[in-house]
Structures are given as C-alpha cells and as structure tokens.
JSON list of C-alpha atoms in Angstrom, two decimals:
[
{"chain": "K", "resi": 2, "resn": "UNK", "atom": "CA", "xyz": [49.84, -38.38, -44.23]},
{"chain": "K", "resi": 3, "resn": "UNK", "atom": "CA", "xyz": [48.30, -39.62, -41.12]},
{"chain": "K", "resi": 4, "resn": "UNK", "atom": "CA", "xyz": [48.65, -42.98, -39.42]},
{"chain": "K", "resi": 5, "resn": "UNK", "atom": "CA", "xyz": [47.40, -45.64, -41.22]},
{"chain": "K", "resi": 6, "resn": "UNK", "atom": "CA", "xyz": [44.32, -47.58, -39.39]},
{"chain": "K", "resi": 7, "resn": "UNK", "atom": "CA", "xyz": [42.64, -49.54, -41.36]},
{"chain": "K", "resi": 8, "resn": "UNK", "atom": "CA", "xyz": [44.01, -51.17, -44.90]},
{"chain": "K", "resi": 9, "resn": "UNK", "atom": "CA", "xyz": [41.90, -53.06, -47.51]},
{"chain": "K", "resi": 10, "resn": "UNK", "atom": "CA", "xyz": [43.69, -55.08, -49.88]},
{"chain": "K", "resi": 11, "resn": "UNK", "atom": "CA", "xyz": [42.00, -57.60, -53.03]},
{"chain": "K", "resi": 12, "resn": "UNK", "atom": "CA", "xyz": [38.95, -57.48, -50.51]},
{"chain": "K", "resi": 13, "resn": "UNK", "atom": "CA", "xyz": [36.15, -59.85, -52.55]},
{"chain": "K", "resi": 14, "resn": "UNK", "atom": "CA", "xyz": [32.48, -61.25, -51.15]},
{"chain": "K", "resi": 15, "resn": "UNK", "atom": "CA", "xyz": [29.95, -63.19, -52.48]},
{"chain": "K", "resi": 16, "resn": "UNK", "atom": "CA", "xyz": [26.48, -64.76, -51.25]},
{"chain": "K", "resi": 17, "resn": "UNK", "atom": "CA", "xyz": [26.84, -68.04, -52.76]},
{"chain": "K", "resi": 18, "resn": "UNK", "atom": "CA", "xyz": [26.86, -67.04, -56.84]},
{"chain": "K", "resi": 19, "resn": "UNK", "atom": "CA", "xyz": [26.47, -63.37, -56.59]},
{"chain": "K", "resi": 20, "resn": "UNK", "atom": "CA", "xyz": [29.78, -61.36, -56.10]},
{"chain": "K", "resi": 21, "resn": "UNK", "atom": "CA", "xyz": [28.92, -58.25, -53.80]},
{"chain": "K", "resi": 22, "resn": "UNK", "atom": "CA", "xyz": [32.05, -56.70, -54.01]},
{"chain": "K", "resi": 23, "resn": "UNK", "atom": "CA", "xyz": [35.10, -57.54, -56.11]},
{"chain": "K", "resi": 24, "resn": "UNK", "atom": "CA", "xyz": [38.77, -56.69, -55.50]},
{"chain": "K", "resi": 25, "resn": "UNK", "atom": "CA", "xyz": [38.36, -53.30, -53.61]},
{"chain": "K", "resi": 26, "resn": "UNK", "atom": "CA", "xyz": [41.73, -52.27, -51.92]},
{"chain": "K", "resi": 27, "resn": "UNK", "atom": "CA", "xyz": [42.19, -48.83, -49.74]},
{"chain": "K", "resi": 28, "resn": "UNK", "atom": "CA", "xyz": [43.53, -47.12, -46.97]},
{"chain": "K", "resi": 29, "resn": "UNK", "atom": "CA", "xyz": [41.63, -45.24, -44.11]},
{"chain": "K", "resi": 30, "resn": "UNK", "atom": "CA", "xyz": [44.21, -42.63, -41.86]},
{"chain": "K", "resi": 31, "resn": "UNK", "atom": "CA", "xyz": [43.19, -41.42, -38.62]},
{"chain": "K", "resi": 32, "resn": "UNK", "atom": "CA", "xyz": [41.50, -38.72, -38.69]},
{"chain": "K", "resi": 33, "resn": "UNK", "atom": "CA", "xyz": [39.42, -39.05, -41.44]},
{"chain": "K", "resi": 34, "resn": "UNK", "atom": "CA", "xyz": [36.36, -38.35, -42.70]},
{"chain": "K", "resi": 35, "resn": "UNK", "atom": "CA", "xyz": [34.77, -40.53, -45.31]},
{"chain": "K", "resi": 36, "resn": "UNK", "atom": "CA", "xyz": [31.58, -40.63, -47.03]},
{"chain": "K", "resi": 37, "resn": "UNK", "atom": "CA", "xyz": [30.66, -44.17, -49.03]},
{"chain": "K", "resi": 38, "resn": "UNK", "atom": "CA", "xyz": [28.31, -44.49, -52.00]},
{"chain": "K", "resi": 39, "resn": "UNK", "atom": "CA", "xyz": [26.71, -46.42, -54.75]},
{"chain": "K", "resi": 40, "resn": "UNK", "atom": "CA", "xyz": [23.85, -47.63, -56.08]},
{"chain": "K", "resi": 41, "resn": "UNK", "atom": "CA", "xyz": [21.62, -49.96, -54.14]},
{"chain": "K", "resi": 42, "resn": "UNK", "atom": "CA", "xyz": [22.90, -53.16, -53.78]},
{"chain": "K", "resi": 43, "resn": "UNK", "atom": "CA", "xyz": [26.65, -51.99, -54.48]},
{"chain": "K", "resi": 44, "resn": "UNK", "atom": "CA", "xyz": [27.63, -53.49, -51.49]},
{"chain": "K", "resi": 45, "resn": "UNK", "atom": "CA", "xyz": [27.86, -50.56, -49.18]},
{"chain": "K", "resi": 46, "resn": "UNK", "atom": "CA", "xyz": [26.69, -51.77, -45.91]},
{"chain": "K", "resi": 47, "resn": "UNK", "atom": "CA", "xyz": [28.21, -55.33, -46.79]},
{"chain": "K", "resi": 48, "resn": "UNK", "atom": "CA", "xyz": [31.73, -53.35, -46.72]},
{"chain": "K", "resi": 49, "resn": "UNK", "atom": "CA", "xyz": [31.16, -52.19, -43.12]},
{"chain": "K", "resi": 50, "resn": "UNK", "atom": "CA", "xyz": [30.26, -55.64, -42.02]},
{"chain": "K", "resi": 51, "resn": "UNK", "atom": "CA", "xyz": [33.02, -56.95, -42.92]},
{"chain": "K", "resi": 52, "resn": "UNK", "atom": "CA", "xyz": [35.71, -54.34, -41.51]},
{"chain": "K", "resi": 53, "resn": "UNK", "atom": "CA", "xyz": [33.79, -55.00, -37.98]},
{"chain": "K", "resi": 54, "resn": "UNK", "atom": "CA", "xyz": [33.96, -58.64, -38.49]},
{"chain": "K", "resi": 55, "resn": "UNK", "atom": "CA", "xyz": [29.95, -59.59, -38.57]},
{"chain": "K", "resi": 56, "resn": "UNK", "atom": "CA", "xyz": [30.97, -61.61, -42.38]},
{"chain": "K", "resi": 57, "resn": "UNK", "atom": "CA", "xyz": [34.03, -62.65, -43.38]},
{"chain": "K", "resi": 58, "resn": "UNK", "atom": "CA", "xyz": [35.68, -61.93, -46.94]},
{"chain": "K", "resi": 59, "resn": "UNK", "atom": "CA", "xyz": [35.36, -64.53, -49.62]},
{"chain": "K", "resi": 60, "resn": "UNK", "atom": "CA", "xyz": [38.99, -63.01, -50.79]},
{"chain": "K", "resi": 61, "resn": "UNK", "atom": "CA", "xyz": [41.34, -60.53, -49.34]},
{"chain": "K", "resi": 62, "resn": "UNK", "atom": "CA", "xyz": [42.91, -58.80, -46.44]},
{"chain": "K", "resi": 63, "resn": "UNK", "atom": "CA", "xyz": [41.89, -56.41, -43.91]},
{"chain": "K", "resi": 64, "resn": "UNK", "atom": "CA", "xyz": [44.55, -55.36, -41.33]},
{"chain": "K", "resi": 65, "resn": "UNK", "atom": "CA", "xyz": [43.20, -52.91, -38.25]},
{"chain": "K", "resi": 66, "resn": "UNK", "atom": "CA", "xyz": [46.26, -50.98, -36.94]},
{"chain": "K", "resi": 67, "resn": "UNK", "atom": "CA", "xyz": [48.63, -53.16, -38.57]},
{"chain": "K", "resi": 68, "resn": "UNK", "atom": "CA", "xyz": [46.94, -56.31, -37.38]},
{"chain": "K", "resi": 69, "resn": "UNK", "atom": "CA", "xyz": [45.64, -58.63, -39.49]},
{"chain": "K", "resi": 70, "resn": "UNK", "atom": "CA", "xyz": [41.83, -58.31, -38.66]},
{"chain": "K", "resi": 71, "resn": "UNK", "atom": "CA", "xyz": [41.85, -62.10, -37.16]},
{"chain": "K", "resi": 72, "resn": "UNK", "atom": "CA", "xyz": [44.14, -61.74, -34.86]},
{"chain": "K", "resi": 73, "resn": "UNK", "atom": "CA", "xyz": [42.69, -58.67, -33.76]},
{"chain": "K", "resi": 74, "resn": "UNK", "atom": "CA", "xyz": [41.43, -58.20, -30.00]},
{"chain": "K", "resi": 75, "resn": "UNK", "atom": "CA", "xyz": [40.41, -54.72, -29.33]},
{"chain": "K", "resi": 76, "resn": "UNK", "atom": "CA", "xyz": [37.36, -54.42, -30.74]},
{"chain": "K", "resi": 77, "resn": "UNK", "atom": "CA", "xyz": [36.31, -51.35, -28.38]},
{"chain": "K", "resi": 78, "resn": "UNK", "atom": "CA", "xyz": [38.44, -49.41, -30.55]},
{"chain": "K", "resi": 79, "resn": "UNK", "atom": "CA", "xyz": [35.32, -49.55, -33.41]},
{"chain": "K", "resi": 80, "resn": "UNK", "atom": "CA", "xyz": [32.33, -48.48, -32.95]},
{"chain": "K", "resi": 81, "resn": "UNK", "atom": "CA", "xyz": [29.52, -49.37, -35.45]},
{"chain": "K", "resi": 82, "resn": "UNK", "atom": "CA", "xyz": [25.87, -48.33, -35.63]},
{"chain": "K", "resi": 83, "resn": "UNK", "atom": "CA", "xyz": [23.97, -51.27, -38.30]},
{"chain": "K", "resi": 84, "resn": "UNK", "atom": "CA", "xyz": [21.13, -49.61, -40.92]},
{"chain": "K", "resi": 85, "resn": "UNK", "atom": "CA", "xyz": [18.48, -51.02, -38.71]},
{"chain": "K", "resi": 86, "resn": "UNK", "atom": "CA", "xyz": [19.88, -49.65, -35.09]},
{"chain": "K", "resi": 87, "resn": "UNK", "atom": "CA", "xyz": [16.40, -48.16, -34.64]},
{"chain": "K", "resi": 88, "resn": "UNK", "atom": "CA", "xyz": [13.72, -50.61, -36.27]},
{"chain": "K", "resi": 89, "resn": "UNK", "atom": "CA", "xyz": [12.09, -51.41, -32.79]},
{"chain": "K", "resi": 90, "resn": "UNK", "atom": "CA", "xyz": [9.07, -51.70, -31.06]},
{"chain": "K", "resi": 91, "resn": "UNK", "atom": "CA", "xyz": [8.76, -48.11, -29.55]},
{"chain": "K", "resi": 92, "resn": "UNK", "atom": "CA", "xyz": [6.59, -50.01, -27.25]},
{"chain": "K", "resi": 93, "resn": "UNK", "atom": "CA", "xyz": [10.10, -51.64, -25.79]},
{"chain": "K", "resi": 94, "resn": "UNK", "atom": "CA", "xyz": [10.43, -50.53, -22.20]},
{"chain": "K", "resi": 95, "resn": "UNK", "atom": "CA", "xyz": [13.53, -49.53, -22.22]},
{"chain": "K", "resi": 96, "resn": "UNK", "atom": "CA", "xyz": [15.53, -45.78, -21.32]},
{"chain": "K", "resi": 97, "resn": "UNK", "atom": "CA", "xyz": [17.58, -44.68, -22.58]},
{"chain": "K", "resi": 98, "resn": "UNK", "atom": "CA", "xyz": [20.40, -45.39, -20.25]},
{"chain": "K", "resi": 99, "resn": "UNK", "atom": "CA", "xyz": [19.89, -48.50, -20.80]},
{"chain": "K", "resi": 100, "resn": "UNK", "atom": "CA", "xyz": [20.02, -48.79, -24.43]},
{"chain": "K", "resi": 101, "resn": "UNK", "atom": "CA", "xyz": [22.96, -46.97, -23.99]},
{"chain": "K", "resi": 102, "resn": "UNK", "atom": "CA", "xyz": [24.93, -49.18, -21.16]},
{"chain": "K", "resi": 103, "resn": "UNK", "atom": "CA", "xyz": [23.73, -52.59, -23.06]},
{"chain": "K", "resi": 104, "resn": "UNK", "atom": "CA", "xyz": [26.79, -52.05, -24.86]},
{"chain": "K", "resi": 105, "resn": "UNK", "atom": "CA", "xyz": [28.94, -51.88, -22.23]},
{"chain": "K", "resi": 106, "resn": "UNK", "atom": "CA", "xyz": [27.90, -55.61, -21.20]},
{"chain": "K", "resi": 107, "resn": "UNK", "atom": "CA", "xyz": [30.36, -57.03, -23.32]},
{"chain": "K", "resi": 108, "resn": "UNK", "atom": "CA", "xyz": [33.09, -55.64, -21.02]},
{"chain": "K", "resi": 109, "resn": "UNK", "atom": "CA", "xyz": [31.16, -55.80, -17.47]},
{"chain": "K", "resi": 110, "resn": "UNK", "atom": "CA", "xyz": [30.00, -59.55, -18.48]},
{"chain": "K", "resi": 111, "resn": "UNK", "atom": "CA", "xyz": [26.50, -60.54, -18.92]},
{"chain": "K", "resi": 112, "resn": "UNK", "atom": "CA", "xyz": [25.12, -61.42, -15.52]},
{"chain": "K", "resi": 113, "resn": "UNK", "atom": "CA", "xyz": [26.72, -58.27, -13.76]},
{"chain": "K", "resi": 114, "resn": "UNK", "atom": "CA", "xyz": [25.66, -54.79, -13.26]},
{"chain": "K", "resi": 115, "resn": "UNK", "atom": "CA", "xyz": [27.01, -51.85, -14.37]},
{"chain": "K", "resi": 116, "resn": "UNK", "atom": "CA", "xyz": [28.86, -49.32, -11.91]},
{"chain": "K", "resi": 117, "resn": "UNK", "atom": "CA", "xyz": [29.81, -46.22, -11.02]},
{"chain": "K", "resi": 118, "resn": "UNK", "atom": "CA", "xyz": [32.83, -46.69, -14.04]},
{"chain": "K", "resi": 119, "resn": "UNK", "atom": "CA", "xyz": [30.24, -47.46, -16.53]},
{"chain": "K", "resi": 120, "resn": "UNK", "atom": "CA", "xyz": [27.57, -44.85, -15.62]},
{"chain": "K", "resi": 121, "resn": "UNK", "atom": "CA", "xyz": [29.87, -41.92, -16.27]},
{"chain": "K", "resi": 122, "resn": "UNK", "atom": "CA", "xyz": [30.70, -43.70, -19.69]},
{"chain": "K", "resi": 123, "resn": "UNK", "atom": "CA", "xyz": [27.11, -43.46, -20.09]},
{"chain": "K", "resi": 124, "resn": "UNK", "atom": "CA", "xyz": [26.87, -39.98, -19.16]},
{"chain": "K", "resi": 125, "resn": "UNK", "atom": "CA", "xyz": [30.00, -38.70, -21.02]},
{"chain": "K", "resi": 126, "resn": "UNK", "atom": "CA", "xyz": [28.50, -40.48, -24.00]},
{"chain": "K", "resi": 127, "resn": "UNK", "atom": "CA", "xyz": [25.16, -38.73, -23.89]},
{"chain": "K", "resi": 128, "resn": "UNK", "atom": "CA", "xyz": [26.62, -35.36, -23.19]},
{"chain": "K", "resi": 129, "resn": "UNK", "atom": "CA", "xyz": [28.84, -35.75, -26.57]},
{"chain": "K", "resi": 130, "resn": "UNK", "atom": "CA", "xyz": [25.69, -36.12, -28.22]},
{"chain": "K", "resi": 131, "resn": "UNK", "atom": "CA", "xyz": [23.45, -33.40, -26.29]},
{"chain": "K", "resi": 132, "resn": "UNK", "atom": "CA", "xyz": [21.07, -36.07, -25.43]},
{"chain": "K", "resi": 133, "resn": "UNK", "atom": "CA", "xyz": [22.30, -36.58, -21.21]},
{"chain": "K", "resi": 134, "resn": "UNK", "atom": "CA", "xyz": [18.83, -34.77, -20.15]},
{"chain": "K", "resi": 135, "resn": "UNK", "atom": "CA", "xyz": [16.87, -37.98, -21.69]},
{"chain": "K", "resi": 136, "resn": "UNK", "atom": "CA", "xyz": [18.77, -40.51, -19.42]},
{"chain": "K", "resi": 137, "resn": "UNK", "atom": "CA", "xyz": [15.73, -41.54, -18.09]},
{"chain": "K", "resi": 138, "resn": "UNK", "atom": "CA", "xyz": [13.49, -41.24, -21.06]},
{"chain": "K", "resi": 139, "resn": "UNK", "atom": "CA", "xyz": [12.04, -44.37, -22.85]},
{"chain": "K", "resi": 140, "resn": "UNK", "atom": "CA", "xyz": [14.12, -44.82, -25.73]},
{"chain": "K", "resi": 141, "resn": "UNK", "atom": "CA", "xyz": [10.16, -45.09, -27.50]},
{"chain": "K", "resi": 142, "resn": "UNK", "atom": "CA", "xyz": [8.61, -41.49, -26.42]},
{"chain": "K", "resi": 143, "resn": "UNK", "atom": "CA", "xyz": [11.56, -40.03, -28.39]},
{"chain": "K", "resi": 144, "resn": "UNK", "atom": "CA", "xyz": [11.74, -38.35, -31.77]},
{"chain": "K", "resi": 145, "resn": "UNK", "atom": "CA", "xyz": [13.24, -40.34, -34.59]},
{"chain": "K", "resi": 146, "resn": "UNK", "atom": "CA", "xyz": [16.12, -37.91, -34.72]},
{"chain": "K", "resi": 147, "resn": "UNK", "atom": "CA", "xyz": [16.67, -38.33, -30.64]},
{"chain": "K", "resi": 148, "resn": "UNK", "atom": "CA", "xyz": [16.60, -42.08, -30.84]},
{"chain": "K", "resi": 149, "resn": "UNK", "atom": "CA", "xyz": [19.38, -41.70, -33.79]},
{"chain": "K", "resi": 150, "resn": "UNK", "atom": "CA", "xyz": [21.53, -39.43, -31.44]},
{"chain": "K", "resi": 151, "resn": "UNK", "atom": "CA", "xyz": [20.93, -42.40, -28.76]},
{"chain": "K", "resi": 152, "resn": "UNK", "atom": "CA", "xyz": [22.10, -45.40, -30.88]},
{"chain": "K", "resi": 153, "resn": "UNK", "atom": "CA", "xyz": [24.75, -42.87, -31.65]},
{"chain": "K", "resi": 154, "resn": "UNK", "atom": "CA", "xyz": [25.97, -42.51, -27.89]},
{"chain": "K", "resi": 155, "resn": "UNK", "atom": "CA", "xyz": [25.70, -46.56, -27.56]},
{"chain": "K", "resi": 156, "resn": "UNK", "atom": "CA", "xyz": [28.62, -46.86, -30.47]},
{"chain": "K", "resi": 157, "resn": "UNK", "atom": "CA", "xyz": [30.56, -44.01, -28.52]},
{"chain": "K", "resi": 158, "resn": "UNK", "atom": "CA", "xyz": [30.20, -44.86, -25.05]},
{"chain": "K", "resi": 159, "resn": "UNK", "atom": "CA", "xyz": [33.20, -47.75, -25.35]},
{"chain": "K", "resi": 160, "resn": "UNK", "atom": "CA", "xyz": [35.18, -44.83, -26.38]},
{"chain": "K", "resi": 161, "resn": "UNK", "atom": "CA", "xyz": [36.15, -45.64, -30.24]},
{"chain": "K", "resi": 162, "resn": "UNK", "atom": "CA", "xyz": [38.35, -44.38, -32.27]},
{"chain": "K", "resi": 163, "resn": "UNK", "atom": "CA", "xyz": [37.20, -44.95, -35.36]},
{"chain": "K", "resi": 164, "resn": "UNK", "atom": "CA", "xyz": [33.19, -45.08, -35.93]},
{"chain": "K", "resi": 165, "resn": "UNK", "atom": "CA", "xyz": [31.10, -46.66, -38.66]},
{"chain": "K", "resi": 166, "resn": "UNK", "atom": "CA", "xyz": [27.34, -46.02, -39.44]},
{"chain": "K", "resi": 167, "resn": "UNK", "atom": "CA", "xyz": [24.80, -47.29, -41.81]},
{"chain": "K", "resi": 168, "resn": "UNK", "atom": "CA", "xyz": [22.65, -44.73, -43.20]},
{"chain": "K", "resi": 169, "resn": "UNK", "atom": "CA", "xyz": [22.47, -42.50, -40.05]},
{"chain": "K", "resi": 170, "resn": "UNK", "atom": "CA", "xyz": [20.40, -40.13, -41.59]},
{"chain": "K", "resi": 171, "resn": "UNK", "atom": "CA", "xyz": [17.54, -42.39, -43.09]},
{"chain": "K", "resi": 172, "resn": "UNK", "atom": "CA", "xyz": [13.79, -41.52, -41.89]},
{"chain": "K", "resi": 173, "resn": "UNK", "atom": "CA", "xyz": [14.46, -38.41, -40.01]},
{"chain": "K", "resi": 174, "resn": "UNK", "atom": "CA", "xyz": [14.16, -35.19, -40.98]},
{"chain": "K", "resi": 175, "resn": "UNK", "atom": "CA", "xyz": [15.89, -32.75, -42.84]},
{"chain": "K", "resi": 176, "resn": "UNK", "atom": "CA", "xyz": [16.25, -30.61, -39.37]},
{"chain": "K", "resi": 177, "resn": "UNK", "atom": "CA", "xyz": [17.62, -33.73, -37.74]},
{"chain": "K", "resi": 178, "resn": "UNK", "atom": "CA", "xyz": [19.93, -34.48, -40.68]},
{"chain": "K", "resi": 179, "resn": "UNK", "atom": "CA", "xyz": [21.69, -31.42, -40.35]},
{"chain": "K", "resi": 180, "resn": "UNK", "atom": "CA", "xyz": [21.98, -31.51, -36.11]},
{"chain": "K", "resi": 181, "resn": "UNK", "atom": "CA", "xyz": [23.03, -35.46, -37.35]},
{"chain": "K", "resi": 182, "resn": "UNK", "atom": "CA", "xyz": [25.72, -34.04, -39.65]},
{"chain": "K", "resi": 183, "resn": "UNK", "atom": "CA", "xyz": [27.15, -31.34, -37.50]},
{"chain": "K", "resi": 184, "resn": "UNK", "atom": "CA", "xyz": [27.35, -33.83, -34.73]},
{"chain": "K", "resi": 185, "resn": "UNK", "atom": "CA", "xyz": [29.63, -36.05, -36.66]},
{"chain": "K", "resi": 186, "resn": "UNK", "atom": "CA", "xyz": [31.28, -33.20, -37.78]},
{"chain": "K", "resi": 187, "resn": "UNK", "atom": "CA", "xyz": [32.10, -32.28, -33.94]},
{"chain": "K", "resi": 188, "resn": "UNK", "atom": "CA", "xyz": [33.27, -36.08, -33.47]},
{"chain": "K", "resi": 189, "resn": "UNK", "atom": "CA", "xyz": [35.58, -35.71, -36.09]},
{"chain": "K", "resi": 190, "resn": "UNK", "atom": "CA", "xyz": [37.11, -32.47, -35.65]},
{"chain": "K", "resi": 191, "resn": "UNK", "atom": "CA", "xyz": [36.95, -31.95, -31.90]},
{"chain": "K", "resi": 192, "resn": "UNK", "atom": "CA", "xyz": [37.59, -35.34, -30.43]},
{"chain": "K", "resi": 193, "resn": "UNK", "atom": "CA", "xyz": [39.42, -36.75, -33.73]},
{"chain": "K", "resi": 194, "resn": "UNK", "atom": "CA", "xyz": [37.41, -39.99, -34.32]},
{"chain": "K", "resi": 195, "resn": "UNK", "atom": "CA", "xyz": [37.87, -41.47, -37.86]},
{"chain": "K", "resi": 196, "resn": "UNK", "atom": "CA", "xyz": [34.12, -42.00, -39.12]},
{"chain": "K", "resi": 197, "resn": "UNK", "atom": "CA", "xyz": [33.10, -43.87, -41.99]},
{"chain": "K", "resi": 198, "resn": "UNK", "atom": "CA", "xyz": [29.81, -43.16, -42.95]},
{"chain": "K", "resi": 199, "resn": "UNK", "atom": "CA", "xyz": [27.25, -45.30, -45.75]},
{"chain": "K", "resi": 200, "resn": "UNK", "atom": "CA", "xyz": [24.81, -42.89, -47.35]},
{"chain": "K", "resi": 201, "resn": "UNK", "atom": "CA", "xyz": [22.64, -42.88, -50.43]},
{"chain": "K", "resi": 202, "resn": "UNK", "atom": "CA", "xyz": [22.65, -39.17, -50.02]},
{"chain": "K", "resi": 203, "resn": "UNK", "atom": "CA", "xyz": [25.09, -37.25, -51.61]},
{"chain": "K", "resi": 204, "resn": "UNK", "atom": "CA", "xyz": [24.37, -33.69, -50.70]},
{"chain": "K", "resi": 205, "resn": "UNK", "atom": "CA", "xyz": [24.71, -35.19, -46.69]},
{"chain": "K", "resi": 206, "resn": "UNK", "atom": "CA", "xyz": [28.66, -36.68, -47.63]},
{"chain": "K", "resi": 207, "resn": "UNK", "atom": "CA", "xyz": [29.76, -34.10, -50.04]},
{"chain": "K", "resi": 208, "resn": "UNK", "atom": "CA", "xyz": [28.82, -31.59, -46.83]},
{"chain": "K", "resi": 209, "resn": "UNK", "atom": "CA", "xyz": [30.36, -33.22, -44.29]},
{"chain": "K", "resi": 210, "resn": "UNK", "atom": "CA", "xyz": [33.29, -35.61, -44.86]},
{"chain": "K", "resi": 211, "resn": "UNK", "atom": "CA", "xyz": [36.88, -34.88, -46.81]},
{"chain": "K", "resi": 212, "resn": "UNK", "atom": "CA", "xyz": [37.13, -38.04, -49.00]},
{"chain": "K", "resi": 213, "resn": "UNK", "atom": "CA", "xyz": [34.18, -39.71, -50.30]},
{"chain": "K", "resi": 214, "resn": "UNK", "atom": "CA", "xyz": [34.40, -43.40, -51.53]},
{"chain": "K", "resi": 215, "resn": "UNK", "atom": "CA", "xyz": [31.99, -44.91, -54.69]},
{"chain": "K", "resi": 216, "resn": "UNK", "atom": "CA", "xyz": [31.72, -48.27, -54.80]},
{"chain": "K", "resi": 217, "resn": "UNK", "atom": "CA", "xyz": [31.10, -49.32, -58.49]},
{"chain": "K", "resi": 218, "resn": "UNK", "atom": "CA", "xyz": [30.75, -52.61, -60.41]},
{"chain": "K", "resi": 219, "resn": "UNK", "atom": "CA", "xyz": [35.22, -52.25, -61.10]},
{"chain": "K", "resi": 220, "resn": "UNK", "atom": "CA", "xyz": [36.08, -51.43, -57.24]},
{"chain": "K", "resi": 221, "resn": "UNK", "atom": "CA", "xyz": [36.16, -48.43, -55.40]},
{"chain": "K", "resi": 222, "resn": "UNK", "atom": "CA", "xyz": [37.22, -44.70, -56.00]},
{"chain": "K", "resi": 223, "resn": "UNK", "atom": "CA", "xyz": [38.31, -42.69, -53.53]},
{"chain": "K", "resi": 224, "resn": "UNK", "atom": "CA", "xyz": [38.05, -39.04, -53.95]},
{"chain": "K", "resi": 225, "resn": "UNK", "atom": "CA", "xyz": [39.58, -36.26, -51.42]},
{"chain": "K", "resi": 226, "resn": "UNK", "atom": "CA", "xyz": [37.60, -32.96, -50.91]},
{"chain": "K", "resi": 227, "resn": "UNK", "atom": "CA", "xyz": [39.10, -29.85, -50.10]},
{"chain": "K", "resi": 228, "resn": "UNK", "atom": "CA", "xyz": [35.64, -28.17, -49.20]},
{"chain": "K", "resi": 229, "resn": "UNK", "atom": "CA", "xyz": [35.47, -24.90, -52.15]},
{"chain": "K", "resi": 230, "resn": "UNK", "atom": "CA", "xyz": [38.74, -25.73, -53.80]},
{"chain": "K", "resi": 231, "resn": "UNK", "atom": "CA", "xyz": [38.81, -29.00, -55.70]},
{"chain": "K", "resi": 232, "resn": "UNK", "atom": "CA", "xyz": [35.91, -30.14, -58.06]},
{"chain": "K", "resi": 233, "resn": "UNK", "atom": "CA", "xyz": [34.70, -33.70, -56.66]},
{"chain": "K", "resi": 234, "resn": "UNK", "atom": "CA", "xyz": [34.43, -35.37, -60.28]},
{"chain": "K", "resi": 235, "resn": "UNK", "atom": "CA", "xyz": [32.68, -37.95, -61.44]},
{"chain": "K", "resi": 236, "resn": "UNK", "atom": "CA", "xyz": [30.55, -39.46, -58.21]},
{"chain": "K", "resi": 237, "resn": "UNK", "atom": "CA", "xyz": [26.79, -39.46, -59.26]},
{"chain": "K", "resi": 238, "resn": "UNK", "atom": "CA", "xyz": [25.28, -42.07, -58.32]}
]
C-alpha cells in the first residue's frame, strides 16, 4: 500500500435542506488513479470542491498528507481543473501563455510579472501536454480538445502532485477523448501524479484509471481494477 494522501472520514454537505452527500469516508494513495461516478446530481463535482477547499463540509474530516485540511498551506501541491474551465468567450484575447501563467500569479503576487522561473514552468507545462508550439496562440482560435489540453497545463504548471478534474472530456470529441485519456494516463504512470477524475462516462474511467469510485444515495464504493483480471461489479450508473 502506498502513502496515504488524502483521507475522507463521515464527510457530509448540504445546500441549506438538501443533503448532497452523506457520510462518505475513503482513502486516496499516491499514485493512484481514480475514476468517480453517479448519477447527476450525486454530488460528484461537489466532492472535488470540497477536497480543494472552494466549500466547506457541513460534517466530517478531510486530512491532506496527514494535515487536517484547515491547517493546510501548500496548496500548489493540488491541482484542479472546475467543469466549466473552458466556458469562455473565444473572443477573449488571451494566449495561451497566458492562460497558462495566470496561475502562477498566486505565487509571483498580483501586480508583478512573471520571469524567467515562471516561463520555463510555462513551457515545461505545455510540453507535458504536447501543446508548447501554441504558446502564442489565442487560447480562442483553438480546437475544443486543444483548449482542454491548455486548462490542463494551467493545473500542472505549479507542479502538483495530485490532480483533480471535472468532466475533462465533456464537448470534445471522441478523437480528443482518447489523446485526453492517454494524456492522463502518461501523468499518472510516467510522472506519478495521483489524479482524480469526475466523469459521467464510464467506458472513459473503466479505460483509464485502477479504482473507480460511485457515489450513491448510502456513500461511496470504491472498486479496484486490475485491467483484464477482476470483474468491476456492480457500477452502472
């Protein structure tokens, strides 16, 4: 068993009345790959907001590294990519180096520029994801399935070790979802980032990641895959 980076315990959320999620408790080693389901409105993306903070839990505990998620400080360690990364104006003038480097702000500070440091952070993050030849694209005269491989770089290019995305492989095509897949796939194996990955489609997880997690209305199943070896079981959704 690897080392254990993030841990869920009694985790609950509501809006007001209406309980999202309810007592969901797991573990997440290093290393992994995991693929998380459910029907709409299980609660899916809601899950990755909170282990990155954006809401906080109505009940529970969520420790990152062995810190208790409040006190934690090094948030460059997670990189997260929301659902709607790429619902812009394609009319936006912006390139794609700098859609890229925005993230990097957060570290340079607000008001300064970014450096020689930060533009090969940029660079190493595009090459990871084939896309360095665009640097000086628009981010808007790009291909759905480019733009996702951008947003993509922006998580990476603070370096994570563990990365979370929302639907990656929504509205692009089914030539793009597989260069999508085998990307993360490269991340995984190659440079050893832990992903965690929301999809509503099952053929894309059951491909590409070793445990896949179903959120239902009693909690959360985990299920390992050992790819041609062990039957998956009951995760229709």
């Amino acid at each position: 068993m690897g080392e254990e980076i993030i841990k869920v315990k009694g985790l609950s959320f509501a809006y007001g009345k209406k309980k999202i999620l309810d007592n969901i408790s797991f573990a997440v080693q290093k290393g992994d790959f995991w693929g998380i389901i459910g029907a709409n409105g299980s609660g899916k993306s809601t899950l990755l907001k909170l282990l990155v903070r954006i809401i906080l839990p109505s009940a529970g505990e969520i420790r990152l590294w062995g810190e208790r998620q409040k006190e934690f400080k090094e948030w460059y360690r997670m990189g997260y990519l929301s659902q709607k990364a790429t619902s812009f104006n394609n009319n936006f003038p912006a390139t794609v180096e700098e859609v890229v480097g925005a993230q990097l702000f957060s570290q340079v500070g607000l008001f300064r520029t970014l450096g020689r440091r930060e533009e090969e952070k940029i660079n190493k993050a595009l090459a990871l994801v084939d896309m360095k030849e665009y640097k000086k694209y628009l981010i808007g005269n790009l291909s759905g399935g480019q733009q996702q491989r951008i947003f993509i770089a922006r998580a990476l290019v603070a370096q994570p070790e563990v990365l979370l995305l929302d639907e990656p492989s929504a509205g692009i095509d089914s030539h793009a979802d597989q260069a999508l897949g085998n990307l993360l796939q490269k991340l995984n194996k190659e440079l050893g980032i832990t992903i965690l990955v929301v999809s509503h489609d099952l053929s894309f997880v059951t491909l590409y990641a070793n445990k896949i997690a179903k959120i239902k209305e009693k909690g959360l199943t985990v299920s390992s895959l050992r790819k041609g070896s062990e039957e998956i079981g009951d995760i229709s959704i």
